[in-house]
Each structure stands twice: as structure tokens, then as C-alpha cells.
Amino acid sequence: MLYSITLNPSIDYVIGLPKLELGLVNRLESDHKLPGGKGINVSRILEQLGLPSIALGFAGGFTGKFLQDRLAALGLKTDFTKVADDTRINVKLKADQETELNAAGPTIRPDEVNAFRSKLKHRLQKGDVVVMAGSLPAGLPETFYRDLIPDIQAAGADFVIDTTGQALLDTLADHPYVVKPNHHELAELFGDAEYQSFEATAEAGRKLLGLGAQHVLVSMAGKGALMITKDAAYHGFCKPDKVQNSVGAGDSMLAGFTGTLAQTNDAIEAFKMALACGSATAFSIDLADKAKIDAVYQTITVEKL
């Protein structure tokens, strides 16, 4: 089973209007209420791929119920731990400029933490993969994701943490299933200026393998992405299209790779699906649907460096 963990999910209230006039009454042209959170995005893409997953995390109040109801309507299985405080609402304003108003979220209490960890331990089995992604709500230590790794590995499961910087380096000795920095983050990890070639980027990716990562992806925005193995490196890209949405593209890429690899154990096929999912979301208003993913998949090219 694939699990996603979103500790601080949200309802994303996406509103559109031609221009925001401060101090005046503004009439919206569009508004949408979407379930938000990086782990939730992973589960939504897995569902489009026909791969079963269960979304875990914390949810509370009327907003938490709305979140779970919307995910159920999308066909997702969830098992959120109930908390006393309300799940947050984030406002995404799309006008002449894009503006985000992100709430802090609930404060998680010790008994709620214990209930979540007990639920996770009870569910996990050998061969499962757990994807941990997104910000931490108040009440949790910065090490919370890392603190879950012993529980995950004790069950014989693998883990993925979508994080960067020292937090990423601190997990490598525990052999994460997949790491996915972008090329800027990869350069910052090793104190280098931005790499000027695919080969230099791949060599830096091999350092992550040497430190313990099982699979390394490097997203490179309009230049596609790299997959680095101990024996080879691959550059992949798709046919260009109009970019409509950068939110969730990285989560989609991670879902496509992790889910396909767990199902097939074929890294090249997983890389192609990662490229298709990430690009399809970038070319969509919301997260990509299966039809868009399939269409983009037909345009994927993968070349060995």
C-alpha cells in the first residue's frame, strides 16, 4: 500500500478577478475550494494512475470534514486523525498578480500525536511506501518527519520525505526510497553555484546516492528532469506546452515516480511517468487528470547521458 502523510492540510480557496483594488469592494469572477497539501496532491495523482493509496494526517472542525468529504468525492481513501482545532483555509488570489494568504493551521496536542503514531504503526506492513510531504503545524517538532522513520522501517516499509537542505541530508543515512531536489536545491546542498551542465548536475546527484538515497530525481523546470543511478544518468523531457500551474507539479512528479516504481520496479518507466505527471499538472489549471497524463506521456523522451 502507498500512504501519503499531510500533517497540515488545507482547503485552498482559489479566487480569480482581473485586478485587485485594495480598499474597495472587489467582485470575483471565479472561485473554487480545493483540498490542499503536498501529500494530498500525491494521493490525488496516484488515484488518477489507478494506484491505491491512503491519505493520512490531521484534520479538525468543519473545515476538516469538508476536506475529507471532498477527497472522498474524488475517490480517495483517507484516515485522518481528528484534532480539536480547525483545519486551515489558504487563499490563492489570481488577479493581475498572484498572491497567496496561507494560514498557520491548528496546534497539534500530545494526545493527537500519540493517536496519529498509533494509527500509522497499526496500518503499516512490509513493502508499503510512505510519502511524507508538506509543512508542519504548530505543536510538532521540526524533526517530526524524521522521528517517524524508525516506526516505518520497523514495519519493513520504505519512506519518501519531500524536503530540502539539511533536513534532507539528515535522512539519507536511513536510505529514503526517493529524493527529488530541484537543480537549485541540489547546488545549495553542496555549497556550489548553479551547475552549468546535465553532467555536473548528475555528478552531484550521485553524491546523494553515495550518502544513502535509493533513487534520485532532479527537476529542472523547463529543461525537464534527470534521474541518476549508480551506473547511469538519464535526461527526460516532454513536448512543450503552455504552463498554467506550477502548484503541485513537483508533488505530481514524485507521485508518478514513486507509485510506478513501487508497482513495476522499473526505474526507467517510473521516470517517464514522473515526467508525464509533473508536466501534465504544469499544463493544467488544477492537478492533472488521467487523460492529460496519458497525452503528455506519449510525448516523453528519455536520453542516457
XYZ file of C-alpha atoms in Angstrom:
305
model
C 0.000 0.000 0.000
C 1.070 3.563 -0.677
C 0.472 6.113 2.064
C 0.708 9.891 1.955
C 1.141 11.959 5.093
C -0.026 15.580 5.122
C 0.327 16.949 8.633
C -1.006 20.438 7.883
C -3.585 20.059 5.071
C -5.781 22.895 3.923
C -8.768 23.976 1.965
C -7.356 26.091 -0.841
C -9.825 28.848 -1.694
C -8.784 29.869 -5.195
C -10.327 33.141 -6.339
C -9.973 34.959 -9.651
C -10.581 38.522 -10.764
C -8.957 40.823 -13.330
C -7.337 43.164 -10.794
C -7.327 43.526 -7.020
C -8.347 47.010 -5.893
C -7.167 47.487 -2.320
C -9.596 49.330 -0.067
C -12.542 48.733 -2.395
C -15.227 46.062 -2.864
C -13.956 43.526 -5.425
C -16.283 41.219 -7.364
C -14.879 37.774 -8.030
C -15.046 36.242 -11.486
C -14.384 32.710 -10.217
C -13.856 30.805 -7.009
C -13.001 27.188 -6.228
C -12.499 25.314 -2.980
C -9.894 22.572 -3.393
C -8.292 20.096 -0.985
C -4.721 21.238 -0.452
C -1.483 19.786 0.864
C 1.567 18.214 -0.728
C 0.837 14.678 0.471
C -2.788 15.029 -0.595
C -1.565 16.068 -4.049
C 0.485 12.864 -4.180
C -2.578 10.750 -3.351
C -4.713 12.587 -5.903
C -2.235 11.810 -8.684
C -1.877 8.194 -7.562
C -5.656 7.878 -7.822
C -5.529 9.160 -11.407
C -2.943 6.459 -12.157
C -5.194 3.775 -10.700
C -2.780 3.119 -7.823
C -4.419 2.675 -4.413
C -3.255 4.932 -1.607
C -4.467 6.113 1.772
C -4.063 9.743 2.823
C -3.107 10.230 6.467
C -2.607 13.350 8.560
C -4.506 15.641 10.908
C -7.937 17.161 10.261
C -10.353 19.014 12.506
C -13.502 21.091 12.683
C -15.967 21.845 9.900
C -13.087 22.563 7.545
C -11.565 19.162 8.277
C -14.870 17.480 7.494
C -15.164 19.435 4.228
C -11.634 18.382 3.299
C -12.342 14.694 3.889
C -15.697 14.867 2.091
C -14.068 16.439 -0.983
C -11.329 13.816 -1.026
C -13.926 11.057 -0.765
C -15.801 12.627 -3.691
C -12.556 12.425 -5.676
C -12.337 8.717 -4.914
C -9.528 8.923 -2.357
C -9.303 6.784 0.746
C -8.403 8.723 3.899
C -7.786 8.009 7.548
C -7.054 11.370 9.132
C -6.503 11.738 12.857
C -9.098 14.054 14.358
C -7.812 17.172 16.122
C -9.578 19.770 18.252
C -8.654 22.810 16.146
C -9.929 23.584 12.662
C -8.066 22.604 9.511
C -6.737 25.764 7.877
C -8.015 27.688 4.859
C -5.464 29.157 2.436
C -6.466 31.862 -0.041
C -4.934 31.761 -3.525
C -5.637 35.022 -5.325
C -5.238 35.044 -9.089
C -5.521 38.600 -10.437
C -3.070 40.818 -12.317
C -0.598 39.380 -9.812
C -0.778 36.073 -7.946
C -0.967 36.359 -4.168
C -1.198 33.645 -1.522
C -2.515 34.018 2.024
C -1.540 30.881 3.920
C -2.844 30.224 7.426
C -0.720 28.657 10.153
C -3.087 25.781 10.819
C -4.067 24.003 14.041
C -1.883 23.389 17.056
C -1.441 19.634 17.472
C -1.694 18.305 21.030
C 0.341 15.441 22.521
C -2.632 13.058 22.681
C -3.354 13.759 18.995
C 0.269 12.997 18.115
C 0.059 9.710 20.004
C -3.171 8.772 18.213
C -1.595 9.505 14.810
C 1.551 7.465 15.517
C -0.513 4.565 16.842
C -2.666 4.630 13.696
C 0.423 4.637 11.454
C 2.085 1.733 13.288
C -1.127 -0.288 13.146
C -1.523 0.161 9.402
C 1.996 -0.341 8.058
C 3.124 -3.639 6.583
C 6.224 -4.894 4.832
C 6.568 -3.494 1.318
C 4.473 -0.373 1.930
C 5.769 3.061 0.897
C 5.068 6.195 2.936
C 5.361 9.642 1.333
C 5.769 12.466 3.856
C 5.371 15.957 2.415
C 4.389 19.462 3.389
C 4.766 21.899 6.267
C 4.454 21.099 9.955
C 1.649 22.559 12.081
C 2.310 24.125 15.459
C 2.901 21.677 18.286
C 5.149 19.364 16.287
C 8.965 19.435 16.473
C 10.949 20.179 13.328
C 12.230 16.597 13.497
C 8.742 15.053 13.402
C 9.041 13.511 9.945
C 12.448 12.088 10.775
C 11.098 10.785 14.094
C 8.573 8.663 12.147
C 11.276 6.844 10.160
C 12.027 4.198 12.845
C 8.311 3.332 13.022
C 8.144 2.996 9.237
C 11.278 0.895 8.930
C 10.297 -1.345 11.850
C 7.306 -2.419 9.745
C 9.552 -3.206 6.762
C 8.205 -0.230 4.785
C 10.038 2.392 2.724
C 9.733 6.153 3.097
C 9.954 9.269 0.979
C 10.424 12.739 2.500
C 9.881 15.692 0.209
C 12.224 18.145 1.901
C 15.412 20.066 1.193
C 18.617 21.353 2.765
C 19.991 19.883 5.959
C 16.642 18.218 6.678
C 17.141 16.131 3.525
C 20.772 15.336 4.293
C 19.768 14.185 7.776
C 17.534 11.444 6.318
C 19.973 9.968 3.786
C 21.608 7.532 6.192
C 18.160 5.929 6.577
C 18.025 5.235 2.799
C 14.961 7.121 1.558
C 13.222 5.401 -1.346
C 13.261 8.562 -3.492
C 14.709 12.068 -3.136
C 13.671 14.850 -5.511
C 15.545 18.140 -5.154
C 15.399 20.670 -7.964
C 18.645 21.805 -9.567
C 18.838 24.953 -7.412
C 18.332 22.969 -4.192
C 20.884 20.375 -5.289
C 23.523 23.061 -5.800
C 22.748 24.593 -2.396
C 23.127 21.209 -0.704
C 26.773 21.039 -1.655
C 27.590 24.748 -1.482
C 28.078 25.120 -5.221
C 26.968 27.697 -7.745
C 24.264 26.502 -10.102
C 25.502 23.627 -12.220
C 26.107 24.542 -15.844
C 25.579 21.118 -17.427
C 23.493 17.993 -17.084
C 26.664 16.021 -16.399
C 27.654 18.238 -13.466
C 24.133 18.020 -12.066
C 24.183 14.234 -12.403
C 27.530 14.047 -10.597
C 26.034 15.992 -7.682
C 23.050 13.629 -7.713
C 25.422 10.686 -7.347
C 26.614 12.230 -4.080
C 23.090 11.752 -2.728
C 23.223 8.091 -3.772
C 26.568 7.737 -2.039
C 25.063 9.178 1.141
C 22.260 6.612 1.114
C 19.398 7.624 -1.199
C 17.944 4.727 -3.184
C 16.735 6.783 -6.194
C 17.494 10.390 -7.164
C 15.377 12.684 -9.329
C 16.367 16.258 -10.105
C 13.664 18.524 -11.513
C 14.937 21.251 -13.840
C 11.815 23.280 -14.697
C 11.645 23.898 -18.448
C 14.665 21.692 -19.077
C 12.869 18.549 -17.883
C 14.431 16.363 -15.226
C 17.278 13.979 -14.509
C 17.234 10.517 -12.980
C 20.550 9.396 -11.535
C 21.505 5.824 -10.742
C 24.862 4.421 -9.624
C 25.533 3.194 -13.144
C 23.964 5.840 -15.372
C 22.125 9.144 -15.595
C 19.133 9.976 -17.774
C 17.656 13.228 -19.036
C 13.942 13.301 -19.742
C 11.630 15.911 -21.214
C 8.278 16.260 -22.958
C 6.806 18.245 -25.832
C 6.461 21.898 -24.715
C 3.025 23.281 -23.910
C 1.566 26.322 -22.158
C 2.403 26.344 -18.440
C -0.749 27.155 -16.460
C 0.061 25.944 -12.967
C 3.274 25.461 -11.009
C 1.499 24.410 -7.795
C 1.608 20.647 -7.350
C 3.859 19.877 -10.316
C 6.650 18.593 -8.070
C 4.176 16.571 -5.994
C 2.782 15.079 -9.203
C 6.246 14.137 -10.394
C 7.013 12.454 -7.081
C 3.715 10.546 -7.152
C 4.268 9.319 -10.701
C 7.754 8.043 -9.948
C 7.100 6.541 -6.517
C 3.833 4.844 -7.428
C 5.085 3.401 -10.707
C 8.374 2.227 -9.229
C 6.615 0.528 -6.309
C 4.293 -1.225 -8.763
C 6.785 -2.202 -11.508
C 10.296 -1.916 -10.033
C 11.190 -0.382 -13.422
C 13.098 2.866 -12.850
C 13.002 3.985 -16.488
C 9.228 3.519 -16.728
C 8.828 5.270 -13.375
C 10.910 8.196 -14.662
C 8.739 8.512 -17.765
C 5.593 8.531 -15.646
C 7.139 11.089 -13.277
C 7.814 13.396 -16.221
C 4.313 12.870 -17.588
C 2.589 13.584 -14.269
C 4.678 16.627 -13.367
C 4.403 18.185 -16.817
C 0.692 17.389 -17.149
C -0.032 19.251 -13.915
C 2.066 22.201 -15.081
C -0.064 22.270 -18.247
C -3.368 22.100 -16.291
C -5.328 24.577 -14.171
C -5.514 22.113 -11.249
C -3.715 18.817 -10.742
C -3.589 16.737 -13.907
C -6.218 14.150 -14.737
C -5.537 10.764 -16.328
C -6.374 11.937 -19.850
C -3.820 14.754 -19.654
C -1.185 12.483 -18.116
C -1.693 9.905 -20.848
C -1.458 12.574 -23.561
C 1.785 14.014 -22.181
C 3.239 10.524 -21.654
C 3.081 9.973 -25.430
C 5.486 12.919 -25.921
C 8.120 11.889 -23.338
C 11.729 11.447 -24.471
C 14.388 9.889 -22.203
C 18.052 10.003 -23.159
C 21.012 8.412 -21.430
C 23.750 10.957 -20.684
